[in-house]
Coordinates of C-alpha atoms and ligand atoms in Angstrom, one line a residue:
M217 CA -1.4 -16.4 15.0
T218 CA -0.3 -19.2 13.1
I219 CA 1.1 -18.8 9.3
F220 CA -1.8 -21.1 8.2
E221 CA -5.1 -19.4 10.2
K222 CA -7.8 -17.7 9.1
K223 CA -8.9 -14.9 10.5
L224 CA -11.3 -12.3 10.5
V225 CA -11.7 -8.8 11.6
M226 CA -14.4 -6.4 11.5
Y227 CA -14.1 -2.6 12.1
N228 CA -16.7 -0.1 11.5
T229 CA -14.8 1.0 7.7
L230 CA -13.1 -1.9 7.3
L231 CA -13.2 -5.3 6.4
V232 CA -9.1 -7.7 7.5
Q233 CA -9.3 -10.7 6.6
T234 CA -6.0 -13.1 7.1
E235 CA -5.5 -16.5 5.4
N236 CA -2.6 -18.7 4.6
A237 CA -0.5 -15.0 5.7
I238 CA -2.3 -13.0 3.4
C239 CA -4.0 -9.8 5.4
T240 CA -6.3 -8.5 3.1
I241 CA -7.6 -4.7 4.1
I242 CA -11.0 -3.7 2.7
I243 CA -11.8 -0.1 3.0
N244 CA -15.8 -1.4 3.2
R245 CA -18.0 2.0 2.7
P246 CA -19.0 1.3 -1.3
D247 CA -21.9 3.7 -1.2
K248 CA -19.2 6.9 -0.5
L249 CA -17.1 5.1 -2.7
N250 CA -14.4 4.2 -0.1
A251 CA -13.6 7.8 0.5
L252 CA -11.6 8.6 3.2
S253 CA -13.4 9.3 6.4
K254 CA -11.4 10.6 9.7
E255 CA -12.9 7.2 10.8
V256 CA -11.2 5.7 8.0
F257 CA -8.5 6.3 9.1
D258 CA -8.5 5.8 12.2
D259 CA -9.6 1.9 12.1
L260 CA -7.0 1.7 9.6
N261 CA -4.4 3.1 12.2
K262 CA -5.7 0.7 14.4
A263 CA -6.2 -2.9 11.6
L264 CA -2.0 -1.7 11.7
D265 CA -1.3 -1.8 15.3
E266 CA -2.6 -5.2 15.0
I267 CA -1.2 -6.7 11.8
L268 CA 2.6 -5.2 11.2
P269 CA 3.5 -7.1 14.3
D270 CA 2.2 -9.8 13.8
N271 CA 4.2 -13.2 13.7
G272 CA 1.2 -15.3 11.4
I273 CA 1.2 -12.3 8.9
R274 CA 4.3 -11.9 5.7
S275 CA 2.2 -9.5 3.8
V276 CA -0.3 -7.4 2.8
I277 CA -3.1 -6.2 0.4
I278 CA -5.3 -3.3 0.8
T279 CA -8.3 -2.6 -1.7
G280 CA -11.7 -1.4 -1.5
A281 CA -15.1 -2.9 -1.5
G282 CA -17.5 -2.7 -4.2
S283 CA -16.6 -3.5 -8.0
K284 CA -17.1 0.4 -8.4
A285 CA -14.2 1.8 -6.3
F286 CA -10.5 1.3 -4.8
V287 CA -10.7 4.7 -2.7
A288 CA -12.5 7.9 -5.1
G289 CA -10.1 9.8 -2.6
A290 CA -10.4 12.2 1.4
D291 CA -14.1 12.6 2.4
I292 CA -15.4 15.7 1.1
T293 CA -18.6 16.3 3.4
E294 CA -15.7 16.7 5.7
F295 CA -13.4 19.3 4.6
K296 CA -16.3 21.9 5.5
G297 CA -15.4 24.6 7.6
L298 CA -11.6 23.5 8.4
N299 CA -9.2 26.3 9.0
K300 CA -5.6 26.3 7.8
E301 CA -3.9 24.8 10.6
Q302 CA -6.8 21.9 10.8
A303 CA -6.9 21.7 7.6
K304 CA -2.5 21.1 7.6
A305 CA -3.1 18.6 10.6
L306 CA -5.3 16.4 8.0
A307 CA -2.6 15.9 5.6
K308 CA 0.0 15.5 8.7
R309 CA -2.6 12.9 9.8
G310 CA -2.4 11.7 6.0
Q311 CA 0.7 11.8 5.9
D312 CA 1.7 9.7 8.7
T313 CA -1.2 7.2 8.3
F314 CA 0.5 6.6 4.4
S315 CA 3.9 6.6 5.6
R316 CA 3.4 3.8 8.1
I317 CA 2.2 1.9 5.3
E318 CA 5.6 2.2 2.9
N319 CA 7.9 1.8 6.3
S320 CA 6.8 -1.5 6.7
D321 CA 8.2 -4.5 7.4
K322 CA 6.2 -6.9 5.4
P323 CA 4.9 -5.6 1.8
I324 CA 2.3 -4.4 1.8
V325 CA 0.4 -4.2 -2.0
A326 CA -2.5 -2.0 -3.2
A327 CA -5.5 -4.5 -5.5
V328 CA -6.6 -1.2 -7.5
N329 CA -10.4 -2.5 -8.2
G330 CA -12.0 1.1 -9.2
F331 CA -11.1 4.9 -9.2
A332 CA -8.6 5.8 -6.9
L333 CA -9.3 9.1 -7.0
G334 CA -6.8 11.6 -4.5
G335 CA -6.9 10.5 -1.7
G336 CA -7.1 6.9 -3.1
C337 CA -3.9 6.9 -5.3
E338 CA -1.8 8.6 -2.8
L339 CA -2.9 4.8 -0.1
A340 CA -2.3 3.5 -4.1
M341 CA 1.0 4.8 -3.9
A342 CA 2.0 4.4 -0.5
C343 CA 2.0 0.7 -0.9
H344 CA 5.2 -1.1 -2.2
F345 CA 3.7 -1.4 -5.3
R346 CA -0.2 -1.8 -7.0
I347 CA -2.3 -4.2 -9.2
A348 CA -4.9 -2.9 -11.4
S349 CA -8.1 -4.7 -12.6
E350 CA -9.1 -3.5 -16.6
N351 CA -11.6 -0.6 -14.9
A352 CA -9.1 0.8 -12.6
K353 CA -9.1 4.6 -12.9
F354 CA -6.7 7.0 -11.2
G355 CA -6.2 10.4 -10.9
Q356 CA -5.2 13.8 -8.1
P357 CA -8.3 15.9 -9.1
E358 CA -8.1 18.1 -6.3
V359 CA -7.4 21.3 -8.6
N360 CA -11.1 20.7 -9.6
L361 CA -11.7 21.6 -5.4
G362 CA -9.7 24.5 -5.4
L363 CA -7.0 22.1 -3.3
I364 CA -4.0 20.1 -3.9
P365 CA -2.8 16.6 -2.7
G366 CA -2.3 16.6 0.9
Y367 CA -1.5 12.3 1.6
G368 CA 2.2 12.7 0.0
G369 CA 0.4 13.0 -3.5
T370 CA 2.7 15.6 -4.9
Q371 CA 6.1 13.8 -3.6
R372 CA 5.2 10.2 -4.8
L373 CA 3.7 10.5 -8.1
V374 CA 6.8 12.4 -9.5
H375 CA 9.0 9.4 -7.8
L376 CA 6.6 7.2 -9.7
A377 CA 5.7 8.9 -13.2
G378 CA 9.0 11.3 -13.3
K379 CA 8.0 15.2 -12.2
G380 CA 6.6 15.8 -16.4
K381 CA 3.9 13.3 -16.9
A382 CA 3.1 13.9 -12.2
L383 CA 2.8 17.8 -12.6
E384 CA 1.3 17.4 -15.9
L385 CA -1.9 15.2 -13.7
L386 CA -1.5 17.1 -10.5
M387 CA -2.5 20.5 -12.5
S388 CA -5.1 18.8 -15.3
A389 CA -6.6 17.0 -12.7
H390 CA -6.7 14.2 -15.6
M391 CA -7.9 10.7 -15.0
I392 CA -6.2 7.8 -16.4
D393 CA -6.9 3.9 -17.2
A394 CA -5.5 1.2 -15.8
S395 CA -2.8 0.7 -19.0
E396 CA -2.3 4.5 -19.0
A397 CA -1.3 3.9 -15.7
K398 CA 1.4 0.8 -16.6
Q399 CA 3.0 2.5 -18.8
Y400 CA 3.8 5.8 -16.9
G401 CA 5.3 2.6 -13.9
L402 CA 1.7 3.3 -11.2
V403 CA 0.8 -0.6 -11.5
N404 CA 2.5 -3.2 -12.4
Y405 CA 0.2 -5.1 -13.5
V406 CA -3.5 -5.5 -14.9
T407 CA -5.9 -8.0 -14.7
T408 CA -9.4 -8.6 -15.0
A409 CA -11.2 -7.3 -12.3
E410 CA -12.5 -11.2 -11.6
S411 CA -8.9 -11.8 -10.9
L412 CA -7.2 -8.8 -9.5
L413 CA -7.4 -10.6 -5.3
E414 CA -6.1 -13.5 -6.9
R415 CA -3.1 -12.6 -9.1
T416 CA -2.4 -10.7 -6.5
K417 CA -2.3 -13.1 -4.2
E418 CA 0.2 -15.6 -6.0
I419 CA 2.9 -12.4 -6.5
L420 CA 2.7 -12.7 -2.6
G421 CA 2.9 -16.0 -2.1
I422 CA 5.8 -15.8 -4.4
I423 CA 7.5 -13.3 -1.7
N424 CA 6.1 -15.2 1.2
A425 CA 8.4 -17.7 0.2
K426 CA 11.5 -15.6 0.7
A427 CA 13.7 -15.0 4.1
P428 CA 10.8 -12.6 6.3
L429 CA 14.1 -10.3 7.4
A430 CA 15.7 -10.2 3.9
V431 CA 12.5 -9.0 2.0
A432 CA 11.9 -6.2 5.6
G433 CA 15.9 -5.2 3.6
C434 CA 14.7 -4.8 0.5
I435 CA 12.0 -1.9 1.4
K436 CA 14.3 -0.5 4.1
A437 CA 16.9 0.3 1.2
A438 CA 14.8 0.9 -1.5
N439 CA 13.0 3.7 0.7
A440 CA 16.3 5.0 1.6
V441 CA 17.0 6.0 -2.1
F442 CA 13.7 9.0 -1.7
D443 CA 15.1 10.1 2.2
E444 CA 17.4 13.1 1.4
T445 CA 18.2 12.2 5.3
R446 CA 20.0 8.9 4.5
D447 CA 22.7 7.3 1.7
G448 CA 20.5 4.6 0.5
Y449 CA 23.9 2.4 -0.2
S450 CA 24.8 3.3 3.8
V451 CA 21.3 1.6 4.9
E452 CA 21.8 -0.6 1.9
I453 CA 25.4 -2.0 3.5
E454 CA 23.7 -1.8 7.3
E455 CA 21.1 -4.2 5.9
F456 CA 23.1 -6.3 4.0
G457 CA 25.3 -7.2 7.5
N458 CA 21.8 -7.2 8.6
A459 CA 21.0 -10.4 7.1
F460 CA 24.2 -12.5 7.4
A461 CA 22.8 -12.4 11.2
T462 CA 20.1 -13.9 10.5
E463 CA 19.4 -17.7 10.9
D464 CA 17.3 -17.9 7.6
M465 CA 20.6 -16.8 5.8
T466 CA 22.2 -19.6 7.4
E467 CA 19.3 -21.7 6.4
G468 CA 19.5 -20.1 2.8
T469 CA 22.6 -20.7 1.8
T470 CA 22.8 -24.0 3.5
A471 CA 19.7 -25.0 1.4
F472 CA 21.1 -23.7 -1.6
L473 CA 24.1 -26.2 -1.3
E474 CA 22.4 -29.1 -0.7
K475 CA 19.7 -28.7 -3.4
R476 CA 17.0 -28.5 -1.4
K477 CA 14.0 -26.1 -0.6
A478 CA 14.8 -23.3 2.0
N479 CA 12.5 -23.5 5.5
F480 CA 12.8 -19.7 6.0
K481 CA 11.6 -18.8 9.7
G482 CA 11.8 -14.9 10.0
R483 CA 14.8 -14.7 11.9
Ligands
COA285 N1 -16.0 12.3 -0.6 C1 -16.9 11.8 -0.5 N2 -18.2 11.5 -0.3 C2 -17.9 10.7 -1.4 C3 -16.6 10.8 -2.4 C4 -15.7 11.7 -1.6 N3 -14.2 11.6 -2.5 N4 -16.8 10.8 -3.5 C5 -17.7 9.8 -3.9 N5 -18.6 9.6 -2.6 C6 -20.5 9.9 -2.4 C7 -20.8 10.9 -3.4 O1 -21.2 11.8 -2.8 C8 -22.3 9.9 -3.4 O2 -22.5 10.0 -2.8 P1 -24.3 10.0 -2.2 O3 -24.9 8.9 -2.8 O4 -24.9 10.0 -0.7 O5 -24.8 11.3 -3.4 C9 -21.3 8.6 -3.7 O6 -20.2 8.8 -2.8 C10 -21.0 8.0 -4.9 O7 -20.5 8.7 -5.5 P2 -21.3 9.7 -7.2 O8 -20.7 10.8 -7.0 O9 -22.4 9.0 -7.1 O10 -20.7 8.2 -8.2 P3 -20.3 8.7 -9.8 O11 -19.7 7.5 -10.6 O12 -21.4 9.8 -10.3 O13 -18.9 9.4 -10.2 C11 -16.8 9.7 -9.3 C12 -18.1 8.8 -8.9 C13 -15.3 8.9 -8.6 C14 -16.8 10.3 -10.3 C15 -17.5 11.2 -8.3 O14 -17.9 10.5 -6.9 C16 -16.3 11.8 -7.8 O15 -15.7 12.5 -8.6 N6 -15.9 11.8 -6.3 C17 -15.0 12.4 -5.9 C18 -13.3 12.3 -6.5 C19 -12.4 13.5 -5.6 O16 -12.4 14.8 -6.0 N7 -11.4 13.0 -4.9 C20 -10.6 13.8 -4.5 C21 -10.7 14.1 -3.1 S1 -9.9 15.3 -2.2

């Protein structure tokens, strides 16, 4: 697909629209507040299989259908009757899917347009950063159900908000609004509901004009901070070296010296 092509792909539970190299994944179960069923995970994985290798897509937005919810959590109706091993497999699948998002070479941003609860908050936190509308609400209400988060929430909330605030939110199931979420580092910007997607696309438009391999290198190096199996400084050295071997680095430095705008190709 070329960068300026428009494309719409329908899945049973997702709507995937690509325009100007920005792909928007809309979780599309508004009557169930976009709860993450097994089918949503299947569709999300299929969509990621298509999107992640697509050179015509530079960045991705994840949002929810309707005006009420981003995602109100894992689909609670599917919890009934699960035994311990099945529950662990469910958590593993969710974690694997969300780590595909976190480790994507392309920036993936959550546009949080309402409730982001449980798995919804976890999905938003797996994205590289978050922008929220004024009506967004964040929380990990699992303890209300006798549960704990299973899709990485206990880890990513501590990384984003710090252990004290994270544990308070995890243990109390307390819901916070968008401005509080911004205060705790969970979201970068708060917008009106009407301007949420426009603002998100504006920010991604800026990132999309940069060298894609350098952007991917920033993601890899920043993710390494939280990976105990790797030394982040070594990852940074590696990615810095890799950047020097790209055509885009030659283009970027030449364009600077020639006082013109760089034309990056992602090579
Ligand atoms: N799983 C399955 N269905 C869900 C859901 C979830 N996580 N969250 C909402 N829904 C469904 C409701 O059951 C309802 O379906 P119905 O119309 O068939 O009865 C529909 O979505 C609308 O939700 P409703 O509860 O009627 O909306 P509300 O405005 O009264 O309340 C919430 C909104 C978000 C406060 C409430 O839906 C809620 O607490 N959801 C669960 C949040 C949660 O615990 N998530 C973590 C799961 S591990």
